[in-house]
Coordinates of C-alpha atoms in Angstrom, one line a residue:
Chain A
X1 CA 208.0 82.2 212.0
X2 CA 211.4 80.8 211.9
X3 CA 215.0 82.8 211.8
X4 CA 217.2 81.5 209.6
X5 CA 220.9 82.1 209.7
X6 CA 222.4 83.5 206.8
X7 CA 224.9 81.2 206.9
X8 CA 225.1 79.9 203.4
X9 CA 226.5 82.4 201.1
X10 CA 229.6 82.0 198.9
X11 CA 231.0 85.0 199.0
X12 CA 234.6 85.1 200.9
X13 CA 234.6 87.9 202.7
X14 CA 231.7 88.2 204.2
X15 CA 232.7 86.7 207.2
X16 CA 232.0 89.4 209.7
X17 CA 228.4 89.3 208.8
X18 CA 228.4 85.3 208.4
X19 CA 225.6 85.5 211.0
X20 CA 223.1 87.8 209.9
X21 CA 219.9 86.1 210.2
X22 CA 216.6 88.0 208.9
X23 CA 213.2 87.8 210.9
X24 CA 210.8 88.8 207.8
X25 CA 210.1 89.5 204.4
X26 CA 208.0 92.1 203.4
X27 CA 207.1 93.8 199.9
X28 CA 206.5 97.0 200.0
X29 CA 204.3 98.8 197.6
X30 CA 205.4 102.7 196.7
X31 CA 202.3 104.4 195.1
X32 CA 202.4 107.6 193.5
X33 CA 201.8 110.2 196.2
X34 CA 199.4 111.1 197.4
X35 CA 197.3 107.9 196.2
X36 CA 198.6 105.5 198.9
X37 CA 195.7 105.6 200.8
X38 CA 193.3 105.2 197.8
X39 CA 195.6 102.0 197.0
X40 CA 194.8 100.8 200.5
X41 CA 191.2 101.2 199.7
X42 CA 191.6 99.1 196.7
X43 CA 193.8 96.1 198.5
X44 CA 190.8 95.9 201.3
X45 CA 188.2 95.6 198.5
X46 CA 190.2 93.7 196.2
X47 CA 191.7 91.4 198.4
X48 CA 190.2 91.7 201.8
X49 CA 193.3 93.5 202.9
X50 CA 193.0 94.1 206.7
X51 CA 195.1 97.5 207.7
X52 CA 197.2 97.0 211.0
X53 CA 198.7 100.1 211.3
X54 CA 200.3 103.2 209.7
X55 CA 202.5 105.7 210.0
X56 CA 202.1 109.1 208.5
X57 CA 204.7 111.3 206.7
X58 CA 205.9 114.2 209.0
X59 CA 206.8 116.1 205.9
X60 CA 203.2 117.0 205.1
X61 CA 203.0 119.0 201.9
X62 CA 200.8 121.9 201.9
X63 CA 199.0 120.9 198.6
X64 CA 198.2 117.8 199.9
X65 CA 195.3 117.9 201.8
X66 CA 195.7 114.2 203.9
X67 CA 199.6 113.6 205.2
X68 CA 201.2 111.1 203.3
X69 CA 201.5 107.5 204.0
X70 CA 205.5 106.8 205.1
X71 CA 204.4 103.3 205.6
X72 CA 200.7 101.4 205.9
X73 CA 200.9 97.6 207.2
X74 CA 198.4 95.4 205.5
X75 CA 197.6 91.8 206.2
X76 CA 196.6 89.5 203.4
X77 CA 196.1 85.7 204.3
X78 CA 198.4 85.9 207.2
X79 CA 201.3 87.9 205.1
X80 CA 202.3 91.5 205.7
X81 CA 202.4 94.2 202.5
X82 CA 203.3 97.4 203.1
X83 CA 202.1 100.4 201.1
X84 CA 203.9 104.1 201.0
X85 CA 203.1 107.2 199.2
X86 CA 206.2 107.7 197.1
X87 CA 207.3 111.0 197.5
X88 CA 210.0 112.4 194.9
X89 CA 212.0 114.7 196.9
X90 CA 212.4 112.3 199.3
X91 CA 215.5 111.3 200.8
X92 CA 214.3 108.3 201.9
X93 CA 216.2 105.1 201.5
X94 CA 212.6 103.9 199.9
X95 CA 213.1 105.9 197.0
X96 CA 213.4 103.7 194.1
X97 CA 213.9 104.1 190.4
X98 CA 211.2 103.3 188.6
X99 CA 210.4 99.7 190.5
X100 CA 207.3 100.1 192.5
X101 CA 207.6 97.4 194.7
X102 CA 210.6 96.7 196.8
X103 CA 211.3 93.8 199.4
X104 CA 212.2 94.7 202.8
X105 CA 214.1 92.0 205.2
X106 CA 214.0 92.6 208.8
X107 CA 217.2 92.0 210.6
X108 CA 218.7 92.8 213.9
X109 CA 222.2 94.0 212.0
X110 CA 221.2 96.3 209.4
X111 CA 224.6 96.8 208.6
X112 CA 226.2 93.7 208.6
X113 CA 223.4 92.7 206.3
X114 CA 224.3 95.7 204.1
X115 CA 227.8 94.5 204.1
X116 CA 226.7 90.8 203.4
X117 CA 225.1 92.1 200.1
X118 CA 227.4 94.3 198.9
X119 CA 230.2 91.1 199.2
X120 CA 227.9 89.0 197.3
X121 CA 227.4 91.8 194.8
X122 CA 224.9 94.1 195.5
X123 CA 225.3 98.2 195.4
X124 CA 224.5 100.1 198.6
X125 CA 222.5 103.0 198.1
X126 CA 222.9 105.8 200.3
X127 CA 224.2 105.8 204.1
X128 CA 222.4 103.5 206.9
X129 CA 220.2 106.0 208.1
X130 CA 218.2 106.4 211.4
X131 CA 215.2 107.6 212.0
X132 CA 211.2 107.8 210.4
X133 CA 211.9 106.1 207.2
X134 CA 210.5 103.3 205.6
X135 CA 209.4 99.8 207.2
X136 CA 208.5 101.7 210.0
X137 CA 211.1 103.8 211.6
X138 CA 214.5 102.4 212.9
X139 CA 217.9 101.7 211.3
X140 CA 217.6 101.0 207.7
X141 CA 219.9 100.4 204.9
X142 CA 219.2 100.1 201.1
X143 CA 220.9 98.0 198.5
X144 CA 220.1 97.2 194.8
X145 CA 221.0 93.9 193.6
X146 CA 222.6 93.0 190.5
X147 CA 219.5 91.8 189.0
X148 CA 217.9 95.6 189.3
X149 CA 215.9 94.5 192.4
X150 CA 215.8 96.9 195.4
X151 CA 216.4 95.9 198.7
X152 CA 215.5 97.4 202.4
X153 CA 217.4 96.4 205.1
X154 CA 215.6 97.4 208.6
X155 CA 215.4 96.9 212.1
X156 CA 212.0 94.9 213.2
X157 CA 210.1 95.1 216.2
X158 CA 209.2 98.8 216.0
X159 CA 205.7 98.0 214.9
X160 CA 203.6 100.9 212.4
X161 CA 201.1 102.5 214.9
X162 CA 198.6 105.0 213.9
X163 CA 200.7 108.2 215.2
X164 CA 199.3 111.1 213.5
X165 CA 202.8 113.3 212.3
Chain B
X1 CA 199.1 80.4 208.6
X2 CA 195.7 81.9 208.9
X3 CA 193.4 82.2 206.0
X4 CA 191.0 85.3 205.7
X5 CA 187.8 85.8 204.1
X6 CA 187.7 88.5 201.5
X7 CA 184.7 90.1 202.6
X8 CA 185.4 93.7 203.7
X9 CA 185.7 94.8 200.1
X10 CA 183.6 98.2 199.5
X11 CA 183.0 97.1 195.5
X12 CA 178.8 96.8 194.7
X13 CA 178.6 94.2 192.1
X14 CA 181.3 91.6 193.7
X15 CA 178.9 89.6 195.8
X16 CA 179.4 86.2 193.8
X17 CA 182.7 86.8 194.3
X18 CA 182.6 87.8 198.0
X19 CA 183.7 84.6 199.6
X20 CA 187.0 84.9 197.3
X21 CA 190.1 83.7 200.3
X22 CA 193.3 83.8 199.7
X23 CA 195.9 81.1 201.8
X24 CA 199.4 83.3 200.3
X25 CA 201.0 86.1 199.3
X26 CA 204.4 85.5 197.8
X27 CA 206.4 88.3 195.8
X28 CA 207.5 87.0 192.3
X29 CA 210.8 88.6 190.8
X30 CA 211.3 88.4 187.3
X31 CA 214.9 88.1 185.9
X32 CA 216.1 89.0 182.6
X33 CA 216.2 85.6 181.1
X34 CA 218.6 83.4 181.3
X35 CA 219.3 85.2 184.8
X36 CA 217.2 83.9 187.3
X37 CA 219.5 81.1 188.1
X38 CA 222.2 83.4 188.8
X39 CA 220.1 85.7 190.9
X40 CA 218.9 82.9 192.7
X41 CA 223.0 82.0 193.8
X42 CA 223.1 86.0 194.7
X43 CA 220.0 85.4 196.8
X44 CA 221.4 82.3 198.6
X45 CA 224.9 84.3 199.4
X46 CA 223.4 87.7 200.2
X47 CA 219.9 86.8 202.0
X48 CA 220.6 83.1 203.0
X49 CA 217.9 81.8 201.0
X50 CA 217.0 78.4 201.0
X51 CA 215.8 77.0 198.0
X52 CA 212.9 74.7 198.5
X53 CA 211.6 74.0 194.6
X54 CA 212.1 75.0 191.3
X55 CA 209.7 74.2 188.0
X56 CA 211.5 74.8 184.5
X57 CA 210.3 76.1 181.4
X58 CA 209.6 73.5 178.8
X59 CA 210.0 75.6 176.3
X60 CA 213.9 76.0 175.9
X61 CA 215.3 78.1 173.5
X62 CA 218.2 76.6 171.5
X63 CA 220.5 79.6 172.3
X64 CA 220.4 79.4 175.7
X65 CA 222.7 76.4 177.6
X66 CA 220.5 76.1 180.8
X67 CA 216.6 75.4 180.5
X68 CA 215.1 78.8 182.1
X69 CA 213.3 78.8 185.1
X70 CA 209.5 78.6 185.4
X71 CA 209.2 79.1 188.8
X72 CA 211.5 78.7 191.7
X73 CA 210.5 78.9 195.4
X74 CA 212.6 80.3 198.2
X75 CA 212.6 80.9 201.6
X76 CA 213.8 83.5 203.5
X77 CA 213.1 84.2 207.1
X78 CA 210.1 81.9 206.7
X79 CA 208.7 83.5 203.8
X80 CA 208.5 82.8 200.4
X81 CA 209.7 84.5 197.0
X82 CA 209.7 83.4 193.9
X83 CA 212.0 83.4 191.0
X84 CA 211.3 83.4 187.3
X85 CA 213.3 83.9 184.4
X86 CA 211.4 86.6 182.2
X87 CA 211.0 85.8 178.7
X88 CA 209.8 88.1 176.4
X89 CA 208.2 86.4 173.6
X90 CA 206.1 84.0 176.4
X91 CA 202.4 84.2 176.3
X92 CA 202.3 83.3 180.2
X93 CA 200.6 85.4 182.5
X94 CA 203.7 86.0 184.5
X95 CA 204.7 88.4 181.6
X96 CA 204.6 92.4 182.9
X97 CA 205.4 95.4 181.5
X98 CA 208.2 97.1 183.0
X99 CA 208.1 96.5 186.8
X100 CA 210.3 93.2 187.8
X101 CA 208.1 92.5 191.0
X102 CA 204.4 90.9 191.0
X103 CA 202.6 90.0 194.0
X104 CA 201.3 85.8 193.4
X105 CA 198.2 85.7 195.8
X106 CA 197.1 82.1 196.0
X107 CA 193.4 81.1 195.8
X108 CA 191.1 78.1 195.4
X109 CA 189.1 80.7 193.2
X110 CA 191.0 81.9 190.7
X111 CA 188.2 83.1 188.5
X112 CA 186.3 84.6 191.5
X113 CA 189.1 86.5 192.5
X114 CA 189.7 87.8 189.3
X115 CA 186.5 89.2 189.0
X116 CA 186.2 90.7 192.5
X117 CA 189.5 92.7 191.5
X118 CA 188.0 93.8 188.6
X119 CA 185.0 95.0 189.9
X120 CA 187.2 97.0 192.5
X121 CA 189.0 98.3 190.1
X122 CA 191.4 96.6 188.6
X123 CA 192.2 95.7 184.8
X124 CA 191.9 92.0 183.5
X125 CA 195.2 91.1 181.7
X126 CA 194.6 88.2 179.3
X127 CA 192.6 85.5 179.8
X128 CA 192.8 82.9 183.2
X129 CA 194.7 80.2 182.1
X130 CA 195.6 76.7 183.0
X131 CA 198.9 74.6 182.7
X132 CA 202.6 75.3 183.3
X133 CA 202.4 79.0 184.2
X134 CA 203.9 81.1 186.7
X135 CA 203.3 80.3 190.3
X136 CA 204.0 76.2 189.5
X137 CA 201.3 75.8 187.4
X138 CA 197.6 75.6 188.3
X139 CA 195.0 78.1 186.9
X140 CA 196.5 81.4 186.3
X141 CA 194.8 85.2 186.8
X142 CA 196.8 88.0 186.1
X143 CA 195.0 91.9 186.8
X144 CA 197.2 95.1 186.7
X145 CA 195.3 97.3 189.6
X146 CA 194.9 101.1 189.4
X147 CA 198.4 102.1 190.7
X148 CA 200.1 99.9 188.0
X149 CA 200.8 96.9 190.1
X150 CA 200.3 93.5 188.3
X151 CA 198.6 90.9 190.7
X152 CA 198.3 86.8 189.9
X153 CA 196.0 84.8 191.1
X154 CA 197.0 81.1 191.0
X155 CA 195.7 77.8 192.5
X156 CA 197.7 76.7 195.6
X157 CA 198.8 73.5 196.4
X158 CA 200.5 72.1 193.5
X159 CA 204.3 72.7 194.5
X160 CA 207.3 73.7 192.9
X161 CA 209.4 70.5 192.1
X162 CA 212.3 69.6 190.7
X163 CA 210.8 68.8 187.7
X164 CA 213.4 68.6 184.2
X165 CA 211.7 70.2 181.4

């Protein structure tokens, strides 16, 4: 997959972030908890999706029999989609307001990507955070663009794994 | 890009559609008209997106100075996203209820894909239609899955072009 330099931006004060590059774009579908597993079964039945990885949420709720899904990675037609249980009380950057699909942009420079998006007109949501969050962990930042779409920036390479939390 | 056979479905009466295969998954971002062009400029500035094609809406509204965007194709990090002006009074299958991101699955067998998704639990929205609609034309079907996500099925190959409508 080709890396592209994010250099054709028109913003003025993004010089420091001009070299931000992205390695992948992955739609993440946020499913009302605890239905993500059911949704994955549906995506397999309806679209022939193949699950290639799953990370469970370490915060298991007592009332849920099964651990919630932090992020599952599915392949459809060579493309990746991510599926996650949306937990209302989470502080995860994946938490979103109403829109069930966010777009994950993988980059080695999460902070630079947030800065560049903000300089182009997006609004940062929360702080860049480390740890077990959406997009399979690593460093994650979140912005909402001027048109209402939510974008996650996350470090690539840390693959989803079948980790029991 | 690998083609995958959508054969690992668990539904019972989808035998006829068992061979539906998909060639691409493309998130489509629906922007409140007429702001799709502004959104594309933002995606270029913030993410280094490269526009590779644009199809204009043949139904130009008098109050809009610029023709609306039926579908623009952007590349970010080798992945494709589609951007469209969302027109409230359109009968386009791209019209959606509240969620600004739909997922386009390209397939040669749009009718089979709709049938298979419905047999797995999705609800068809509208009829499969021909013509200048989302996903750059061709045959288009639309379903809503049991988790609220909208999926478009459309024929691949008909590229977005710089067509003045």
